[in-house]
Structures are given as C-alpha cells and as structure tokens.
Amino acid sequence: MVINFGTASAAIPGPDDAESDDDQVWSASAHGVAPLIALAPMDAAGERIDRIAAQLFSQHSRARIQAWIEDGRLSIDGKPANARSKLRGGEQLSLDPAPDPASMAFLPEPIDFPVLYEDATVIVIDKPAGLVVHPAVGNWSGTLLNGLLHRYPELRALPRGGIVHRLDKDTSGLMVVARTPEAQTDLVRQLQARSVSRRYLALCWGRPASRSVDAAIGRDPRERTRMAVVSHGKPAVTHINCVATVDFDAAGGPVSLIECRLETGRTHQIRVHASHIGFALIGDPAYGNPRRTRLDRELLPHQALHAWRLAFDHPADQSRPELHTAPPADFVALAERLGLASALAALGDD
C-alpha cells in the first residue's frame, strides 16, 4: 500500500463529534469525591483560615489549600472563605479539592488532527505542529492522546492509548498508532528491531555534507530539560542527506534542505545531532545557534522539521505500507522564502 505525497485527508469525524464535554466543570465532588468537612477548634479563634485549614486537611499542602481558597473551593459555614479571614472557633469548614491535573490526562477531548489512513488494526496520523502527543507536566490535557480517546474510544483499553512512538510538540508529520494489543506489541518490537522506516525533512543553517551521525544521546548534565550528545547516553544514529543548499542573503550564508533517516528514536534526536555537527535546524528554540535567535524567530517560531515518510510491516498481514505526507504550509512558505521551494517540490515528485 502506497499513499502518495500530499494526499493526507481531512480529519475523519470521530464518534459523537457533535457532543463534547468542553463545558463540563471539573471538580472533585462532581466526580464522586465528597467535599472534606471539619470543625475549626475553639482555640483557633483569631487564626488565619489558611493555616487552620492546612492543619485540618493535612493530606494537602498549605500552598495547595491557599490556591483552592483563591478558587473559592473552601467555605466557612457555607460561605466562601477569604484567605485573610479570621476564625472565631467552632465553624464548619468544607473543602472541595480540585482533582490532580494528572487525573485528567486520559480523558477524551475533541482534538482536531488529520488521519491519513486507518483500518481495524492501525491508524496513521499526520500530526500538526503545536500538538503535544502525550500528557505530561504542563500539558495534562489537549494532547493527541486525549483526541485519540475521543475519536477511538476502544483505545482506552491499550497502554498509552495505542501510541508506540512520539514526535516533539512542534514537529509535524506521520505517526502510527495501534488499535489492538497485538498490533501495539508488534509495532513496538519493530521499533526495537529498527525495521520501522522514518524519514524527515528539515531546513537547517549551513551546508552539511551527507553523512551518518553516530553519537549517543542523554540528558544534558547542565540543563536537565534538554538532551545532548553525552558519553553515557543511549546509542543514536541519524543518516543525513543534503538535498539542496542555497545562499540566504538575510543570514549572510548558506541554508540547506536535508532529509534525515532515523535508525534509532531518541528524544530530540535529529535536533540534537544536527546541532552537534554544527548545522542547527532553522527555528529550533532549544538547540539553535544563539547568534541567530532573532532571525530564527522571524523565520519560523518552531523547528523546521517534518516527518514526511513512514513505512512499517503491517501487524495484520505483514504487508509493507509506505506513507507520505507533504510538509505543512509554514514549512513550504519558509522553503520558498529561502529559495529552496524547487528542491522541496522535486522531492514531492519522487
């Protein structure tokens, strides 16, 4: 099965798309958790409400309780409490704890994303840039996983909602998702065996020679939110093919269109390897050249990286689907501005 370059379909409507729980107000009591109730001790007269509440509801931190007071989740004798309220002693305090954001991580949400292909076994998605794949700190909702659970409710039964690999938030392109436990196990094994083919298009600074980068990647010891080439990291191999290079007047130097083929799939692998060999991706806020930060932001607010080709052994019949998808509009527009539009178009004709 081959799906030609640029034939990604519009988002396929999921079940009950006409109804969503966008307007539902999430509170602990609305989801079967009764408010916590306690009586203020008589010797609490004159004390601040947040201090006494922190003692009475000691399973929660004082900082969290203060935030809940600001949100109107604590009442005194049925009336909303004020953080500066002083107690008389003997009042009834009622606390309605907000749910832990992590508890909302696996809730269905109507998130829009294009589906390139689907059958009873797998789904192939053309992920937009800006969409987080999996819930985590800072992004407990509004993720691809939430959208998958809304569109395909059966994925609730699978670990990680059938997701077997990820793309960075601001990287666009193809992802395969399993719809059955057997398919998920099979795809994970293929990834481990490096038989899944993943090819990316990127726009970078400089004129890199076509080459393979074999350099282990791990957490940056100086900045734990970043990855880096480190001796103690996990093996990582990226094959880079320089498709075309032009001189870009605004930068006073060359820029290139490259194709990257992953042999491994480490976090931020292409971005880290490209930066490591001196050819950072245009627009990369984490691994870009600091001297070009302003120009990077002007050209593209995120890294110019798109997962454009994907091939894997279909878990159901062992056929070899090969899927292509065109880069998004902002990537194409940047290629035109740089003078690389013809090279990008020629790739699409292959």
CSV table of C-alpha atoms in Angstrom, one decimal:
chain,number,residue,atom,x,y,z
A,1,MET,CA,0.0,0.0,0.0
A,2,VAL,CA,1.4,3.4,-1.0
A,3,ILE,CA,-0.3,6.7,-0.3
A,4,ASN,CA,1.2,9.4,-2.5
A,5,PHE,CA,2.9,12.5,-1.3
A,6,GLY,CA,0.4,15.2,-0.2
A,7,THR,CA,-2.8,13.1,-0.1
A,8,ALA,CA,-3.5,13.4,3.6
A,9,SER,CA,-7.2,13.6,4.2
A,10,ALA,CA,-9.0,16.0,6.4
A,11,ALA,CA,-9.7,14.8,10.0
A,12,ILE,CA,-12.1,11.9,10.0
A,13,PRO,CA,-15.0,12.6,12.3
A,14,GLY,CA,-15.0,10.5,15.5
A,15,PRO,CA,-17.9,9.1,17.4
A,16,ASP,CA,-20.2,11.6,18.9
A,17,ASP,CA,-18.3,14.5,17.4
A,18,ALA,CA,-21.4,16.6,17.8
A,19,GLU,CA,-21.2,16.3,21.5
A,20,SER,CA,-18.3,17.2,23.7
A,21,ASP,CA,-17.7,17.8,27.4
A,22,ASP,CA,-15.9,21.1,26.8
A,23,ASP,CA,-18.4,22.9,29.0
A,24,GLN,CA,-18.2,20.4,31.8
A,25,VAL,CA,-16.9,21.9,35.1
A,26,TRP,CA,-14.4,19.6,36.7
A,27,SER,CA,-14.5,19.4,40.4
A,28,ALA,CA,-13.8,16.6,42.8
A,29,SER,CA,-17.3,16.5,44.1
A,30,ALA,CA,-18.7,16.3,40.5
A,31,HIS,CA,-16.7,13.1,40.1
A,32,GLY,CA,-17.7,11.1,43.1
A,33,VAL,CA,-15.3,12.6,45.7
A,34,ALA,CA,-17.2,14.2,48.6
A,35,PRO,CA,-16.1,17.5,50.0
A,36,LEU,CA,-13.8,17.3,53.1
A,37,ILE,CA,-15.6,18.7,56.2
A,38,ALA,CA,-14.1,19.6,59.5
A,39,LEU,CA,-14.8,21.8,62.5
A,40,ALA,CA,-12.4,24.5,63.5
A,41,PRO,CA,-11.2,24.0,67.0
A,42,MET,CA,-12.4,26.6,69.6
A,43,ASP,CA,-8.9,27.6,70.3
A,44,ALA,CA,-8.5,28.7,66.6
A,45,ALA,CA,-10.2,32.0,67.3
A,46,GLY,CA,-8.3,34.8,65.6
A,47,GLU,CA,-6.2,32.4,63.5
A,48,ARG,CA,-6.0,32.7,59.7
A,49,ILE,CA,-8.2,30.4,57.8
A,50,ASP,CA,-5.4,29.0,55.5
A,51,ARG,CA,-3.3,28.0,58.5
A,52,ILE,CA,-6.0,26.2,60.3
A,53,ALA,CA,-7.3,24.6,57.1
A,54,ALA,CA,-3.8,23.3,56.4
A,55,GLN,CA,-3.9,21.6,59.8
A,56,LEU,CA,-7.4,20.2,59.4
A,57,PHE,CA,-6.8,18.9,55.9
A,58,SER,CA,-3.1,17.9,56.4
A,59,GLN,CA,-3.2,15.5,53.4
A,60,HIS,CA,-2.9,18.6,51.2
A,61,SER,CA,-0.1,21.2,51.4
A,62,ARG,CA,-0.8,24.7,52.7
A,63,ALA,CA,0.2,26.2,49.3
A,64,ARG,CA,-2.4,24.0,47.5
A,65,ILE,CA,-5.1,24.9,50.1
A,66,GLN,CA,-4.3,28.6,49.6
A,67,ALA,CA,-4.7,28.2,45.9
A,68,TRP,CA,-8.1,26.4,46.4
A,69,ILE,CA,-9.2,29.2,48.7
A,70,GLU,CA,-8.5,31.7,45.9
A,71,ASP,CA,-10.6,29.5,43.6
A,72,GLY,CA,-13.5,29.5,46.0
A,73,ARG,CA,-13.1,25.9,47.0
A,74,LEU,CA,-13.2,26.4,50.7
A,75,SER,CA,-16.2,27.6,52.6
A,76,ILE,CA,-16.9,28.6,56.2
A,77,ASP,CA,-20.4,27.7,57.5
A,78,GLY,CA,-21.5,27.5,53.8
A,79,LYS,CA,-20.0,30.8,52.7
A,80,PRO,CA,-16.8,31.2,50.5
A,81,ALA,CA,-13.7,31.7,52.6
A,82,ASN,CA,-11.2,34.5,52.1
A,83,ALA,CA,-7.6,33.8,52.7
A,84,ARG,CA,-7.4,36.7,55.2
A,85,SER,CA,-10.5,35.6,57.1
A,86,LYS,CA,-10.0,35.1,60.8
A,87,LEU,CA,-11.8,32.3,62.6
A,88,ARG,CA,-14.0,32.6,65.7
A,89,GLY,CA,-13.7,28.9,66.6
A,90,GLY,CA,-16.2,26.2,66.1
A,91,GLU,CA,-17.0,27.0,62.4
A,92,GLN,CA,-17.6,24.2,59.9
A,93,LEU,CA,-15.0,24.2,57.1
A,94,SER,CA,-15.9,22.5,53.8
A,95,LEU,CA,-13.1,21.9,51.3
A,96,ASP,CA,-13.8,20.8,47.7
A,97,PRO,CA,-10.4,19.7,46.4
A,98,ALA,CA,-9.7,20.2,42.8
A,99,PRO,CA,-8.6,17.0,41.0
A,100,ASP,CA,-5.0,16.4,40.4
A,101,PRO,CA,-4.3,17.5,36.8
A,102,ALA,CA,-2.7,14.2,36.1
A,103,SER,CA,-6.1,12.5,36.8
A,104,MET,CA,-7.4,14.3,33.7
A,105,ALA,CA,-4.7,13.1,31.5
A,106,PHE,CA,-6.6,10.2,30.0
A,107,LEU,CA,-9.9,11.9,29.4
A,108,PRO,CA,-11.4,12.1,25.9
A,109,GLU,CA,-11.3,15.5,24.3
A,110,PRO,CA,-12.4,16.6,20.8
A,111,ILE,CA,-8.9,17.4,19.5
A,112,ASP,CA,-8.5,18.0,15.7
A,113,PHE,CA,-5.9,16.1,13.8
A,114,PRO,CA,-5.7,14.7,10.3
A,115,VAL,CA,-5.9,10.9,9.8
A,116,LEU,CA,-4.0,9.7,6.7
A,117,TYR,CA,-5.0,6.0,7.0
A,118,GLU,CA,-6.9,3.7,9.3
A,119,ASP,CA,-8.1,0.1,9.4
A,120,ALA,CA,-9.1,-2.2,12.2
A,121,THR,CA,-5.5,-2.6,13.3
A,122,VAL,CA,-3.6,0.7,12.9
A,123,ILE,CA,-4.1,4.4,12.5
A,124,VAL,CA,-1.7,6.7,10.7
A,125,ILE,CA,-1.9,10.3,11.8
A,126,ASP,CA,-0.4,13.5,10.2
A,127,LYS,CA,0.3,15.3,13.4
A,128,PRO,CA,0.2,19.1,13.3
A,129,ALA,CA,3.0,21.2,14.7
A,130,GLY,CA,2.0,22.5,18.1
A,131,LEU,CA,0.1,19.4,19.3
A,132,VAL,CA,1.6,17.6,22.3
A,133,VAL,CA,1.5,13.8,21.8
A,134,HIS,CA,1.2,12.5,25.4
A,135,PRO,CA,0.1,14.2,28.6
A,136,ALA,CA,2.8,15.2,31.0
A,137,VAL,CA,3.6,18.0,33.4
A,138,GLY,CA,2.4,21.3,31.9
A,139,ASN,CA,0.2,19.5,29.3
A,140,TRP,CA,-2.2,17.3,31.1
A,141,SER,CA,-4.9,17.9,28.6
A,142,GLY,CA,-5.4,19.0,24.9
A,143,THR,CA,-3.0,16.3,23.7
A,144,LEU,CA,-3.1,13.9,20.8
A,145,LEU,CA,-3.8,11.1,23.3
A,146,ASN,CA,-6.9,12.9,24.5
A,147,GLY,CA,-8.0,13.3,20.9
A,148,LEU,CA,-7.4,9.7,20.1
A,149,LEU,CA,-9.5,8.6,23.1
A,150,HIS,CA,-12.4,10.8,21.9
A,151,ARG,CA,-12.3,9.6,18.3
A,152,TYR,CA,-11.5,5.9,19.0
A,153,PRO,CA,-12.9,5.0,22.5
A,154,GLU,CA,-11.6,1.5,22.2
A,155,LEU,CA,-8.1,2.8,22.7
A,156,ARG,CA,-8.8,3.2,26.4
A,157,ALA,CA,-8.0,-0.5,26.7
A,158,LEU,CA,-4.5,0.0,25.4
A,159,PRO,CA,-1.4,1.3,27.2
A,160,ARG,CA,-0.8,4.9,26.2
A,161,GLY,CA,-3.9,4.8,24.0
A,162,GLY,CA,-2.1,2.7,21.4
A,163,ILE,CA,0.8,5.2,20.9
A,164,VAL,CA,4.0,3.5,20.1
A,165,HIS,CA,6.3,6.4,19.2
A,166,ARG,CA,6.2,10.2,19.5
A,167,LEU,CA,7.0,13.4,17.8
A,168,ASP,CA,8.1,16.6,19.5
A,169,LYS,CA,5.3,19.1,20.1
A,170,ASP,CA,6.5,21.4,17.3
A,171,THR,CA,7.4,18.6,14.9
A,172,SER,CA,4.8,17.8,12.3
A,173,GLY,CA,4.2,14.6,10.4
A,174,LEU,CA,3.4,10.9,10.4
A,175,MET,CA,2.8,8.7,13.4
A,176,VAL,CA,1.4,5.2,13.5
A,177,VAL,CA,-0.9,4.2,16.4
A,178,ALA,CA,-2.1,0.7,17.2
A,179,ARG,CA,-5.7,-0.2,17.7
A,180,THR,CA,-5.3,-3.7,19.2
A,181,PRO,CA,-2.9,-5.1,21.9
A,182,GLU,CA,-1.4,-7.4,19.3
A,183,ALA,CA,-0.7,-4.6,16.9
A,184,GLN,CA,0.9,-2.5,19.7
A,185,THR,CA,3.2,-5.3,20.7
A,186,ASP,CA,4.1,-5.9,17.1
A,187,LEU,CA,4.9,-2.3,16.3
A,188,VAL,CA,6.9,-1.8,19.5
A,189,ARG,CA,9.0,-4.8,18.5
A,190,GLN,CA,9.5,-3.4,15.0
A,191,LEU,CA,10.7,-0.1,16.5
A,192,GLN,CA,13.1,-2.0,18.8
A,193,ALA,CA,14.4,-4.0,15.8
A,194,ARG,CA,14.8,-0.8,13.8
A,195,SER,CA,12.6,-2.1,11.0
A,196,VAL,CA,10.2,0.9,11.0
A,197,SER,CA,11.4,3.4,8.4
A,198,ARG,CA,11.1,7.1,9.5
A,199,ARG,CA,12.3,9.9,7.2
A,200,TYR,CA,12.1,13.6,8.0
A,201,LEU,CA,12.6,16.8,6.0
A,202,ALA,CA,14.3,19.7,7.7
A,203,LEU,CA,15.7,23.1,6.9
A,204,CYS,CA,19.0,23.9,8.6
A,205,TRP,CA,21.7,26.5,8.8
A,206,GLY,CA,24.8,25.9,6.8
A,207,ARG,CA,26.0,23.4,4.1
A,208,PRO,CA,26.2,20.0,5.7
A,209,ALA,CA,27.7,17.1,3.8
A,210,SER,CA,25.6,14.0,3.5
A,211,ARG,CA,26.7,11.7,6.4
A,212,SER,CA,25.7,9.5,9.2
A,213,VAL,CA,25.9,10.7,12.8
A,214,ASP,CA,26.5,8.0,15.4
A,215,ALA,CA,26.6,9.8,18.7
A,216,ALA,CA,25.0,8.7,22.0
A,217,ILE,CA,22.2,11.0,23.4
A,218,GLY,CA,21.2,11.5,27.0
A,219,ARG,CA,20.1,14.3,29.4
A,220,ASP,CA,22.2,17.4,29.2
A,221,PRO,CA,24.1,17.4,32.5
A,222,ARG,CA,23.9,21.2,32.7
A,223,GLU,CA,20.3,21.6,31.7
A,224,ARG,CA,18.0,18.7,32.5
A,225,THR,CA,15.2,19.8,30.2
A,226,ARG,CA,17.5,19.4,27.2
A,227,MET,CA,19.1,16.4,25.6
A,228,ALA,CA,22.8,16.4,24.5
A,229,VAL,CA,25.4,14.2,22.9
A,230,VAL,CA,27.0,12.5,26.0
A,231,SER,CA,29.3,9.6,26.5
A,232,HIS,CA,26.9,7.9,28.9
A,233,GLY,CA,23.8,8.3,26.7
A,234,LYS,CA,21.9,5.8,24.7
A,235,PRO,CA,23.0,4.8,21.2
A,236,ALA,CA,21.6,7.1,18.5
A,237,VAL,CA,22.2,7.1,14.7
A,238,THR,CA,20.8,9.6,12.2
A,239,HIS,CA,21.5,9.4,8.5
A,240,ILE,CA,21.6,12.9,6.9
A,241,ASN,CA,21.2,13.5,3.2
A,242,CYS,CA,21.8,17.1,2.0
A,243,VAL,CA,19.2,17.6,-0.7
A,244,ALA,CA,20.0,21.2,-1.7
A,245,THR,CA,21.8,24.3,-0.5
A,246,VAL,CA,21.4,28.0,-1.3
A,247,ASP,CA,22.9,31.2,0.0
A,248,PHE,CA,20.4,33.2,2.0
A,249,ASP,CA,21.1,36.9,2.0
A,250,ALA,CA,19.4,37.7,5.3
A,251,ALA,CA,21.7,35.3,7.1
A,252,GLY,CA,24.8,36.1,5.0
A,253,GLY,CA,25.4,32.4,4.5
A,254,PRO,CA,24.1,29.1,3.3
A,255,VAL,CA,20.9,27.3,4.3
A,256,SER,CA,20.0,23.7,3.3
A,257,LEU,CA,17.1,21.3,2.8
A,258,ILE,CA,18.1,18.0,4.3
A,259,GLU,CA,16.4,14.6,4.6
A,260,CYS,CA,17.1,12.6,7.8
A,261,ARG,CA,16.5,8.9,8.3
A,262,LEU,CA,16.3,7.7,11.8
A,263,GLU,CA,17.9,4.4,12.8
A,264,THR,CA,17.1,4.9,16.4
A,265,GLY,CA,14.4,7.1,18.1
A,266,ARG,CA,15.9,9.1,21.0
A,267,THR,CA,14.3,12.2,22.4
A,268,HIS,CA,15.0,15.3,20.1
A,269,GLN,CA,17.4,13.0,18.2
A,270,ILE,CA,17.5,14.9,14.8
A,271,ARG,CA,17.6,18.3,16.5
A,272,VAL,CA,20.5,17.3,18.9
A,273,HIS,CA,22.5,15.6,16.1
A,274,ALA,CA,22.1,18.5,13.7
A,275,SER,CA,23.2,21.0,16.3
A,276,HIS,CA,26.1,18.7,17.4
A,277,ILE,CA,27.6,18.7,13.9
A,278,GLY,CA,27.2,22.5,13.6
A,279,PHE,CA,24.1,22.7,11.4
A,280,ALA,CA,21.2,23.5,13.8
A,281,LEU,CA,17.7,23.4,12.4
A,282,ILE,CA,16.1,26.7,11.5
A,283,GLY,CA,13.7,27.9,14.2
A,284,ASP,CA,14.9,25.5,16.8
A,285,PRO,CA,14.4,27.3,20.2
A,286,ALA,CA,16.3,24.7,22.2
A,287,TYR,CA,19.2,23.7,20.0
A,288,GLY,CA,19.6,26.6,17.6
A,289,ASN,CA,22.5,28.9,17.2
A,290,PRO,CA,22.2,31.6,19.9
A,291,ARG,CA,23.6,34.2,17.4
A,292,ARG,CA,20.7,33.6,15.1
A,293,THR,CA,17.9,33.5,17.7
A,294,ARG,CA,16.2,36.7,16.5
A,295,LEU,CA,16.3,35.6,12.8
A,296,ASP,CA,15.1,32.1,13.8
A,297,ARG,CA,12.0,33.6,15.5
A,298,GLU,CA,11.4,35.8,12.5
A,299,LEU,CA,11.6,32.8,10.0
A,300,LEU,CA,9.7,30.2,12.0
A,301,PRO,CA,8.5,30.0,15.6
A,302,HIS,CA,9.5,26.4,15.9
A,303,GLN,CA,12.0,23.9,14.5
A,304,ALA,CA,11.6,23.3,10.7
A,305,LEU,CA,11.2,19.6,11.0
A,306,HIS,CA,8.6,17.3,9.4
A,307,ALA,CA,8.2,13.5,9.5
A,308,TRP,CA,7.2,13.0,5.8
A,309,ARG,CA,7.7,9.3,5.1
A,310,LEU,CA,6.8,6.3,7.2
A,311,ALA,CA,7.0,2.6,6.4
A,312,PHE,CA,6.3,-0.4,8.6
A,313,ASP,CA,5.3,-4.1,8.5
A,314,HIS,CA,1.5,-4.2,8.9
A,315,PRO,CA,0.7,-6.2,12.0
A,316,ALA,CA,-2.3,-7.9,10.4
A,317,ASP,CA,-0.8,-9.2,7.1
A,318,GLN,CA,2.9,-8.2,7.1
A,319,SER,CA,2.4,-6.1,4.0
A,320,ARG,CA,4.7,-3.0,3.9
A,321,PRO,CA,2.7,0.2,3.9
A,322,GLU,CA,4.6,3.2,2.7
A,323,LEU,CA,3.0,6.5,3.6
A,324,HIS,CA,4.0,10.1,2.5
A,325,THR,CA,2.6,13.4,3.5
A,326,ALA,CA,3.5,16.9,2.4
A,327,PRO,CA,5.1,19.4,4.8
A,328,PRO,CA,2.7,21.9,6.4
A,329,ALA,CA,2.1,25.4,4.9
A,330,ASP,CA,4.6,27.2,7.1
A,331,PHE,CA,7.4,24.8,6.2
A,332,VAL,CA,6.6,25.2,2.5
A,333,ALA,CA,6.4,29.0,2.9
A,334,LEU,CA,9.8,29.1,4.6
A,335,ALA,CA,11.3,26.9,1.9
A,336,GLU,CA,10.0,29.4,-0.7
A,337,ARG,CA,11.5,32.4,1.2
A,338,LEU,CA,14.9,30.7,1.5
A,339,GLY,CA,14.9,29.8,-2.2
A,340,LEU,CA,14.5,26.0,-1.7
A,341,ALA,CA,11.0,25.6,-3.0
A,342,SER,CA,12.0,23.9,-6.2
A,343,ALA,CA,14.1,21.4,-4.4
A,344,LEU,CA,11.3,20.6,-2.0
A,345,ALA,CA,8.8,20.3,-4.9
A,346,ALA,CA,11.2,17.9,-6.7
A,347,LEU,CA,11.2,15.6,-3.6
A,348,GLY,CA,7.4,15.6,-3.7
A,349,ASP,CA,7.5,14.3,-7.3
A,350,ASP,CA,9.5,11.2,-6.4
